[in-house]
CSV table of C-alpha atoms in Angstrom, one decimal:
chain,number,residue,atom,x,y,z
A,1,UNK,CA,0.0,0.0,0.0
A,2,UNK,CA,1.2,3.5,-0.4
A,3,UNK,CA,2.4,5.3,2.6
A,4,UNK,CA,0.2,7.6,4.1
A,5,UNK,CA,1.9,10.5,3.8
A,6,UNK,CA,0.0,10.7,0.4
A,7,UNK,CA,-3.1,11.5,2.0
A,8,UNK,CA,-2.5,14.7,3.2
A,9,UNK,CA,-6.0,15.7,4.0
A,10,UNK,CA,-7.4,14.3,7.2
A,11,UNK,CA,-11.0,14.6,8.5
A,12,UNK,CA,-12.0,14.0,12.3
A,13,UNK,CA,-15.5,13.4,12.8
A,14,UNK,CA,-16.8,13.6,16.7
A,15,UNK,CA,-19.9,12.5,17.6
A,16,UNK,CA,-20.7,13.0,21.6
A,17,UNK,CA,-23.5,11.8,23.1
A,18,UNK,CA,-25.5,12.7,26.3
A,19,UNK,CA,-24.0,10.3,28.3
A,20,UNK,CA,-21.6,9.9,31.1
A,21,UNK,CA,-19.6,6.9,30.7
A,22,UNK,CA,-16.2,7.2,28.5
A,23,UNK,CA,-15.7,3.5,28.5
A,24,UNK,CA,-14.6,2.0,25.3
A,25,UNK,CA,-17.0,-0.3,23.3
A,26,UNK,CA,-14.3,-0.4,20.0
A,27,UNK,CA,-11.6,0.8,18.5
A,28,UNK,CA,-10.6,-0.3,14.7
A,29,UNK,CA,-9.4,0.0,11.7
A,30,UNK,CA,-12.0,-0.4,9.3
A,31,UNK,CA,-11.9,-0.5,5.5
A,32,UNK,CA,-14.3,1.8,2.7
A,33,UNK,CA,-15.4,1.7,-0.4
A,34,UNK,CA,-12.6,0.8,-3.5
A,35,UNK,CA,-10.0,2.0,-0.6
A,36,UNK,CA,-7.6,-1.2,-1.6
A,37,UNK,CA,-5.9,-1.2,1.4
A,38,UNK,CA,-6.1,2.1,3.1
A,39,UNK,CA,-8.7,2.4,6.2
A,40,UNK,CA,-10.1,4.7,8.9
A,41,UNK,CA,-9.7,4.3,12.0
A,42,UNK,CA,-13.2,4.0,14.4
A,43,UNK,CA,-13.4,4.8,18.1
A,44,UNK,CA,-16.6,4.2,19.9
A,45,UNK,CA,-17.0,5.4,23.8
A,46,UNK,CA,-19.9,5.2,26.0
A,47,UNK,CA,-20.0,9.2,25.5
A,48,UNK,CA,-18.6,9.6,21.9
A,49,UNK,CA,-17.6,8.2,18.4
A,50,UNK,CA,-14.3,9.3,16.9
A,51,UNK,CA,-14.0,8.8,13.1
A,52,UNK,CA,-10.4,9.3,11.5
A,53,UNK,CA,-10.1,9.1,8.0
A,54,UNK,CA,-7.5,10.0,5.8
A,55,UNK,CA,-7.9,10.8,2.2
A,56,UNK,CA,-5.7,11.7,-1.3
A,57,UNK,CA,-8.7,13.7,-2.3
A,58,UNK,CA,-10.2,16.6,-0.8
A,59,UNK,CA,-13.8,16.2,0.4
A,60,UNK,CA,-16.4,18.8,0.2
A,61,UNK,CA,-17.4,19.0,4.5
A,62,UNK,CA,-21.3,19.8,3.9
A,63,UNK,CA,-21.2,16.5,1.7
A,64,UNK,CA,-20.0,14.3,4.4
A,65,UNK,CA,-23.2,14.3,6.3
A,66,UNK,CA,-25.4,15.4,3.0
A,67,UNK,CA,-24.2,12.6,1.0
A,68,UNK,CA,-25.6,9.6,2.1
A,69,UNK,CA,-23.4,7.2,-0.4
A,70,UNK,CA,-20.2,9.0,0.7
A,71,UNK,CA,-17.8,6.6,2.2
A,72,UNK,CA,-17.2,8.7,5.2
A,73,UNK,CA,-20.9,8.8,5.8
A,74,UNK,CA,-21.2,5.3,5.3
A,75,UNK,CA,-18.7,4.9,8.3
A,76,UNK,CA,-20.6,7.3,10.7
A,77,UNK,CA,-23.7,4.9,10.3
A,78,UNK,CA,-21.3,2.0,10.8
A,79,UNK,CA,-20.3,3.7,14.0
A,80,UNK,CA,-23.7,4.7,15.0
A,81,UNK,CA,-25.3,1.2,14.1
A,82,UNK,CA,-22.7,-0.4,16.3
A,83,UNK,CA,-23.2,2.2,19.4
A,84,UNK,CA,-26.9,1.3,19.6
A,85,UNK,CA,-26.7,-2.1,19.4
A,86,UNK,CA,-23.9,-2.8,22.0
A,87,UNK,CA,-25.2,0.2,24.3
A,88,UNK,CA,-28.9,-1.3,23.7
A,89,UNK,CA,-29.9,2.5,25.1
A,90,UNK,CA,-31.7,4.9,23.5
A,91,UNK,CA,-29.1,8.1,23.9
A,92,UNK,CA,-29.6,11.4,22.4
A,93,UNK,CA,-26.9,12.7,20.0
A,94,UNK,CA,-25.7,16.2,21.7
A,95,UNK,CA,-22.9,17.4,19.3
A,96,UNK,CA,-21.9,16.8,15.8
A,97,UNK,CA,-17.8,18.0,14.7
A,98,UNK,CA,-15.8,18.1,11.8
A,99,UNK,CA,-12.6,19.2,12.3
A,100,UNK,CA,-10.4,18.9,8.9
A,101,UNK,CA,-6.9,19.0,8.5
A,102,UNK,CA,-4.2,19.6,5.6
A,103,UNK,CA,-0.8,18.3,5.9
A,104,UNK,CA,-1.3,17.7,9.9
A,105,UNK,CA,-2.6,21.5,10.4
A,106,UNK,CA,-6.0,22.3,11.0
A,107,UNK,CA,-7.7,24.4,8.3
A,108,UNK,CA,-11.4,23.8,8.9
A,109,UNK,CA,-13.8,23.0,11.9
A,110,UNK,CA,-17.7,22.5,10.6
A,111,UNK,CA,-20.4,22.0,13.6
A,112,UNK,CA,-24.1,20.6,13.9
A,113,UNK,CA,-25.6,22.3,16.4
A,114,UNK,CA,-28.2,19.4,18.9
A,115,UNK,CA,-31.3,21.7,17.3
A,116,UNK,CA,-30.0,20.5,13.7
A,117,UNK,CA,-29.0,17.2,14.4
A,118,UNK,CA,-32.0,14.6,13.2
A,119,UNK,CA,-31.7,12.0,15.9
A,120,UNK,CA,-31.9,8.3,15.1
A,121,UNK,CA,-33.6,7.6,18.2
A,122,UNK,CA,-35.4,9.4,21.1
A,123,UNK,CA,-34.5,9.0,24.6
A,124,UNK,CA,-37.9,7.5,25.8
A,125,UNK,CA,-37.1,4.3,23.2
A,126,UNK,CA,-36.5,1.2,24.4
A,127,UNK,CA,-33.6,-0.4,23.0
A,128,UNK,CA,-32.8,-2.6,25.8
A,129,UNK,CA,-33.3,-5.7,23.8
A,130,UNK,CA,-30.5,-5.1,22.0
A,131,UNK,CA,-28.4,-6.1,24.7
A,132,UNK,CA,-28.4,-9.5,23.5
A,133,UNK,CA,-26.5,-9.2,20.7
A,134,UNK,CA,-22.9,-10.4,20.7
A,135,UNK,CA,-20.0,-8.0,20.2
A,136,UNK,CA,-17.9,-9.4,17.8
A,137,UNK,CA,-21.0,-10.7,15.7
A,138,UNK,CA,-21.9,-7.6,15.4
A,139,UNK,CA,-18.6,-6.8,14.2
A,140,UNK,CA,-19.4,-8.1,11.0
A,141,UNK,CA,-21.1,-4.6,10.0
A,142,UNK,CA,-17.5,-3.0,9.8
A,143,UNK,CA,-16.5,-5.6,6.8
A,144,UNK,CA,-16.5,-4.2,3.5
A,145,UNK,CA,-18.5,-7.1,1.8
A,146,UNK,CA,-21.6,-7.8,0.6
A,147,UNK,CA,-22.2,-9.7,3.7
A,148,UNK,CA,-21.4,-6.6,6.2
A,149,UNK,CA,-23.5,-4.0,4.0
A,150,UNK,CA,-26.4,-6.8,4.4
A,151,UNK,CA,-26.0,-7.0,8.2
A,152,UNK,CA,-25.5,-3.2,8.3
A,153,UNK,CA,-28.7,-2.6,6.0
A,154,UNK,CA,-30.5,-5.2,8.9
A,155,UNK,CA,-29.6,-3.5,11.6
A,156,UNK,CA,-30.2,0.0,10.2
A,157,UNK,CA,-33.8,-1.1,10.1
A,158,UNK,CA,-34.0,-3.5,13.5
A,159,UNK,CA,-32.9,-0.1,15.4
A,160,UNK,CA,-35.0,2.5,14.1
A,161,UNK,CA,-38.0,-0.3,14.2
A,162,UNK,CA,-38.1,0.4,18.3
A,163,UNK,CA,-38.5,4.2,17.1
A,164,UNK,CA,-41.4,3.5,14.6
A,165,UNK,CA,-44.7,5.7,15.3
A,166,UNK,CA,-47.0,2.5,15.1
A,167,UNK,CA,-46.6,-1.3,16.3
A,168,UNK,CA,-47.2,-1.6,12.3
A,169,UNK,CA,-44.3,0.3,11.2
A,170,UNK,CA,-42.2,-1.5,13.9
A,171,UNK,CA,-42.8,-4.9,12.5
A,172,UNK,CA,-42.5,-3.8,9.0
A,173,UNK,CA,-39.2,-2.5,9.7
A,174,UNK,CA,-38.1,-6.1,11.1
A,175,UNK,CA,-39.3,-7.5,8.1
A,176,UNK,CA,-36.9,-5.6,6.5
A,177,UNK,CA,-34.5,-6.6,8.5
A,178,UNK,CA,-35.3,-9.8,8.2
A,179,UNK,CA,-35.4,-9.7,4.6
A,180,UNK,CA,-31.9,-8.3,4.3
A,181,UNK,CA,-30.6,-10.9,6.5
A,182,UNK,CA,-32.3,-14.1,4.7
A,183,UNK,CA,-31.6,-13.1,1.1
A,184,UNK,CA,-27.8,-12.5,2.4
A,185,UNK,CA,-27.9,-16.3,3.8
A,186,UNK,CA,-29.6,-18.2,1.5
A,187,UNK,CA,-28.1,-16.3,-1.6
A,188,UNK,CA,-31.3,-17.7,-3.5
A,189,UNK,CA,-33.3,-15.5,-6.2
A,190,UNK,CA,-36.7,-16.2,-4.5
A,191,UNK,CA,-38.8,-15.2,-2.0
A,192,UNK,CA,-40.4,-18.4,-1.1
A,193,UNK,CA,-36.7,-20.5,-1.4
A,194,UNK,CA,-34.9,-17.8,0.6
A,195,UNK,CA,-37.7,-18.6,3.4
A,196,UNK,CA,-37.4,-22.2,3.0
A,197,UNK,CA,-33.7,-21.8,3.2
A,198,UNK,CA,-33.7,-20.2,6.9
A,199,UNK,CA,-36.5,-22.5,8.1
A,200,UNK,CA,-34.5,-25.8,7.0
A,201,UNK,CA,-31.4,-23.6,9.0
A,202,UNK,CA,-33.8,-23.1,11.9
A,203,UNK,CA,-34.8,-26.9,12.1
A,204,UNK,CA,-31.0,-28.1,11.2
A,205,UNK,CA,-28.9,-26.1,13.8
A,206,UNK,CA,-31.8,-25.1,16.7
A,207,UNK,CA,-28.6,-24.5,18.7
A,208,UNK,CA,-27.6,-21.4,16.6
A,209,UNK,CA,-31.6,-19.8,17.6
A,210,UNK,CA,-31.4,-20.2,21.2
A,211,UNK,CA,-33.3,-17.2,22.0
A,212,UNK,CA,-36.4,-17.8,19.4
A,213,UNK,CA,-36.3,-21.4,20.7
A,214,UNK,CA,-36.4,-20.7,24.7
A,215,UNK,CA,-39.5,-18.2,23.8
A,216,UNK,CA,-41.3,-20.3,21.7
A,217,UNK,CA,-40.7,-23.3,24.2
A,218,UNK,CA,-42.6,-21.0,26.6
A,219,UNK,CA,-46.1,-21.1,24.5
A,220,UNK,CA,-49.3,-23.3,24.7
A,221,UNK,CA,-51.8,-23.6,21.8
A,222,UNK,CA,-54.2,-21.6,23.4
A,223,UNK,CA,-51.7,-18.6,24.0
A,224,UNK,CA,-50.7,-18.7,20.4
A,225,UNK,CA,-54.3,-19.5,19.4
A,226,UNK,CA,-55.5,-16.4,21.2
A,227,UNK,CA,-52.8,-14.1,19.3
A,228,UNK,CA,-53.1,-15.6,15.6
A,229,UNK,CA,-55.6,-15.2,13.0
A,230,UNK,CA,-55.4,-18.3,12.0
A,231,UNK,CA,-58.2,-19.2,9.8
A,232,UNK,CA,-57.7,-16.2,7.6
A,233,UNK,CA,-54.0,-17.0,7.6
A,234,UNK,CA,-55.4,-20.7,5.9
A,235,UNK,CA,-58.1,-18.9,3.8
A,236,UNK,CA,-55.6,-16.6,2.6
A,237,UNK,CA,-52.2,-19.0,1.9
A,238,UNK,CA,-54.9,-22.2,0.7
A,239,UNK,CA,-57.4,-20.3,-0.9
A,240,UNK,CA,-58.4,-22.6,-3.7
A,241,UNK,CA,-58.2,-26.4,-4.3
A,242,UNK,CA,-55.2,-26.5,-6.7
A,243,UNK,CA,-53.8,-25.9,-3.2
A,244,UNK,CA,-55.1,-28.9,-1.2
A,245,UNK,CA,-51.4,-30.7,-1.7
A,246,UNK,CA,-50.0,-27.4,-0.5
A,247,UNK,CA,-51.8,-27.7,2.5
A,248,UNK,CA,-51.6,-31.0,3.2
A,249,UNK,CA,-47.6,-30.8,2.8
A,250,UNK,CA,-48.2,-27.6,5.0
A,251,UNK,CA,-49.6,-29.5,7.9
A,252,UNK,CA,-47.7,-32.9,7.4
A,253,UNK,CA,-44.3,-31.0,7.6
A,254,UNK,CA,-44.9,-29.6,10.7
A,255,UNK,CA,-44.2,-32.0,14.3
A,256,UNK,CA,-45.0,-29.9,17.0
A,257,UNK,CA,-48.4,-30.8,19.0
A,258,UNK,CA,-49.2,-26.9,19.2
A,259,UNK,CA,-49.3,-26.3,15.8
A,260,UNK,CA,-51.1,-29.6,15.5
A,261,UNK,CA,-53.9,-28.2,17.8
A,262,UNK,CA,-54.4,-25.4,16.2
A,263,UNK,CA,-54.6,-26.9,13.1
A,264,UNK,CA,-57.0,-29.9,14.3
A,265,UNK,CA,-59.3,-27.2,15.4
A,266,UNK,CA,-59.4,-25.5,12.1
A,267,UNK,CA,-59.4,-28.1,9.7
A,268,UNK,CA,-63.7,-27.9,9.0
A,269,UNK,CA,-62.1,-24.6,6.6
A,270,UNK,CA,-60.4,-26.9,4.3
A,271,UNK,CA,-61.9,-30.5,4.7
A,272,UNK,CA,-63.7,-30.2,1.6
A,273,UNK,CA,-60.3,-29.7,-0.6
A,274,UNK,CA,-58.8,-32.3,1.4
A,275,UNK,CA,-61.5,-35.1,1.3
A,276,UNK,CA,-61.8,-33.9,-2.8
A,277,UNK,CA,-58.2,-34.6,-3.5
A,278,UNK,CA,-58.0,-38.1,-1.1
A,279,UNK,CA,-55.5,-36.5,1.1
A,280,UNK,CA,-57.5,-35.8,4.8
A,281,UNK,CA,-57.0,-39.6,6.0
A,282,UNK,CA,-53.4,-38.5,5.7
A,283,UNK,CA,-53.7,-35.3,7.3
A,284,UNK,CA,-56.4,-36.0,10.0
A,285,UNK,CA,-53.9,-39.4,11.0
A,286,UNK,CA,-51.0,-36.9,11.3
A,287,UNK,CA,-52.6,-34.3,13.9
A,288,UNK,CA,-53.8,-37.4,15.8
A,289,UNK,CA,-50.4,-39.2,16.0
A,290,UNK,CA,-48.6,-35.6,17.3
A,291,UNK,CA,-51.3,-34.5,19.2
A,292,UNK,CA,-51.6,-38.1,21.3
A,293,UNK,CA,-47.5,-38.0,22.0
A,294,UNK,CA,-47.6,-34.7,22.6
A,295,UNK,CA,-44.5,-34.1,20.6
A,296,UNK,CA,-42.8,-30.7,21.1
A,297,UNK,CA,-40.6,-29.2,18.0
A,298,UNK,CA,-39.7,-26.0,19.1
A,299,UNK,CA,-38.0,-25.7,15.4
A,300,UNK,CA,-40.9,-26.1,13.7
A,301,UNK,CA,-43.2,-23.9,15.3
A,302,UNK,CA,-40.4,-20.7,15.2
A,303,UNK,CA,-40.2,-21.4,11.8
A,304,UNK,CA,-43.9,-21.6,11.1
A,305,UNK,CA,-44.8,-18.6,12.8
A,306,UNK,CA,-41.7,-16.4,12.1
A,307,UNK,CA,-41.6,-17.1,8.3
A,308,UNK,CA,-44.7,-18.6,7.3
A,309,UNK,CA,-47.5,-17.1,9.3
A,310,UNK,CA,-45.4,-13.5,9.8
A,311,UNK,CA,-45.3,-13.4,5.9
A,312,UNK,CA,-48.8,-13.5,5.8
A,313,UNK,CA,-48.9,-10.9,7.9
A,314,UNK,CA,-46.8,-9.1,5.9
A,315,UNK,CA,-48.4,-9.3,2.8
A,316,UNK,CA,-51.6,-8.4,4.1
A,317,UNK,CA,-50.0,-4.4,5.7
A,318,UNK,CA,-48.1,-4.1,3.1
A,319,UNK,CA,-50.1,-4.8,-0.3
A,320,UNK,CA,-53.2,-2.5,1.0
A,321,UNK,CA,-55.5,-5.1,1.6
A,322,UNK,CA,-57.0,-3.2,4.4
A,323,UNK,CA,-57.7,0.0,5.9
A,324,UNK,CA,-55.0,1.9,7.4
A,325,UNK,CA,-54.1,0.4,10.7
A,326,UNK,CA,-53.8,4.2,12.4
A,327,UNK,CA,-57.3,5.0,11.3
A,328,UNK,CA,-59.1,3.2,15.0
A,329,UNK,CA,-60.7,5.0,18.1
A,330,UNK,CA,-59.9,2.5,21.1
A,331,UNK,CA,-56.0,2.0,21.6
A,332,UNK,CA,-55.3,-1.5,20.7
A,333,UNK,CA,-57.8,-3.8,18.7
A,334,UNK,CA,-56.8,-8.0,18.3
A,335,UNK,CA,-54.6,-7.4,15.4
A,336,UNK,CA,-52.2,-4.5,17.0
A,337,UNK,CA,-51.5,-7.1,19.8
A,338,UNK,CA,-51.0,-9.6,17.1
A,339,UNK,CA,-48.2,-7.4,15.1
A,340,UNK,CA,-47.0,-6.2,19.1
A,341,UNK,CA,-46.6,-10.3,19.6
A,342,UNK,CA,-44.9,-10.8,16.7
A,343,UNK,CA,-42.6,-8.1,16.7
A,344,UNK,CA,-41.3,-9.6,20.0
A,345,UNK,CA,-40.7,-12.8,18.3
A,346,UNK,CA,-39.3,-11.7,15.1
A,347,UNK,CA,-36.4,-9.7,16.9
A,348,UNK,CA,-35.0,-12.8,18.8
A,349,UNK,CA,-34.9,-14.4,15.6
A,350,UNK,CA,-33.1,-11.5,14.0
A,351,UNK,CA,-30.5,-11.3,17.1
A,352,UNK,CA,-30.0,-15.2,16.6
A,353,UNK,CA,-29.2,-14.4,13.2
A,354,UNK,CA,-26.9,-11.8,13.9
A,355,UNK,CA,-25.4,-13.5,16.9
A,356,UNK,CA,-25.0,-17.0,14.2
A,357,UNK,CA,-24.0,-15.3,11.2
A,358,UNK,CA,-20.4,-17.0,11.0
A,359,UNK,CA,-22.0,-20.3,10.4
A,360,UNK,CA,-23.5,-19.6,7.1
């Protein structure tokens, strides 16, 4: 690499925080766009970020922070992403610098006032969730890879999601999350195989999801039941009978006695397109034999409710199949404590992703 005595012009960005604590979280060299070999070097404190970055070029200051696909701006989110997820607290930005230096003297200082500075989140948020995620996975964000922009794209959206003004726009921003993180992982070119991917991961390596695992351990068919719409979730995903097979491979691939319940108790919706197509001996055996030995697969019912049934969901906000969800008089009807439920569930699937991304 060339020396850096090339790269005369220097910018230190500062980023302090209203916080006490000076303790370091990290301190790196981390690389930037086509920068070969060169790097800048990132400092994040309890109180502050510290972004050194040397350059051959001169910068234009405004277009540090202006320009979102500038590589230096790029690093401040890096930096940012990284001091919310591993402080899992929602703290206030206080001061924005730019100091910039030629040849080792200072020639420029540019400031954002607190009133100009948009904050990523507000201090009443609750972040605290975050906690969970490991250090050095999240470490991945600083690598200047496909994989890294996909994790930082994820968490971009998993931290402003506790900042969303609706329990709507929080889960769709997990989706988004979730999305960027699957379609990394399974490097597939569809929806429904990029899906499939995670939830053959899910049931192959449960260790890697221990925290979607321990949750979904926790429920009973009539908690899950109570939150789920389940017979519009069938209606919807099995709506005519070219999908009977679909269904039946839908129920039969699926071991735990929960699900099984659930989907004993709803099976009048589609016995027709079963009993038509020869396949509800078959299915009706199946619920029996799990539901009789009680057989638990924590596996299956994550997957089922975090990809399957949340996709659904999904689908449903997002393609303006019904009314605006912000347009009701009482605070919470049956389907904002369904989203609120499933939002829970979705991020400790996203922090197990996170937290298991080196074994992909």
């Amino acid at each position: 690499a060339t020396t850096v005595s090339t790269r005369k012009h220097k910018y230190v960005i500062t980023i302090d925080f209203a916080k006490e604590s000076n303790n370091k979280i990290y301190n790196g060299e981390v690389p930037y766009p086509f920068s070969k070999s060169y790097t800048d070097t990132v400092s994040v404190f309890g109180n502050k970020i510290i972004i050194v970055a040397q350059r051959s070029n001169k910068v234009k200051i405004s277009g540090i922070f202006e320009n979102y696909t500038s590589a230096i701006y790029t690093q401040i989110v890096k930096a940012l992403v990284y001091y919310y997820c591993i402080s899992g607290e929602a703290i206030e930005i206080s001061d924005i610098s730019l100091d910039y230096f030629y040849k080792s003297e200072l020639k420029a200082t540019h400031r954002i006032e607190n009133k100009n500075i948009n904050q990523i989140v507000s201090k009443t948020e609750q972040l605290s969730i975050l906690k969970n995620l490991n250090h050095d996975a999240v470490n991945v964000i600083f690598e200047e890879t496909q994989r890294g922009h996909s994790y930082l794209i994820a968490l971009t959206h998993l931290v402003k999601s506790y900042c969303s003004e609706s329990p709507y726009d929080a889960f769709e921003r997990k989706w988004k999350a979730f999305n960027a993180v699957y379609r990394q992982v399974s490097g597939l070119e569809t929806e429904f195989k990029r899906q499939s991917f995670v939830r053959k991961d899910l049931v192959d390596n449960p260790e890697h999801y221990p925290l979607i695992i321990d949750e979904v351990n926790k429920l009973n068919t009539d908690t899950i039941r109570s939150k789920v719409r389940w017979i519009k979730f069938i209606h919807n995903n099995f709506s005519t009978i070219k999908q009977a097979e679909n269904y039946k491979n839908f129920v039969l691939s699926n071991d735990d006695y929960r699900l099984a319940e659930i989907n004993q108790s709803t099976i009048t919706v589609r016995e027709d397109f079963l009993k038509e197509k020869g396949f509800y001996e078959d299915v009706t055996a199946h619920l029996a034999d799990i539901i009789s030995n009680k057989r638990i697969n924590n596996s299956h019912l994550a997957a089922t409710l975090c990809i399957k049934y949340m996709y659904f969901v999904r689908n449903k906000s997002v393609h303006a199949e019904k009314i605006d969800s912000s347009f009701r008089l009482t605070a919470l009807s049956k389907e904002e404590n369904e989203i609120i439920w499933l939002s829970n569930l979705l991020d400790l699937l996203l922090i197990d992703l996170v937290n298991g991304h080196e074994h992909f």
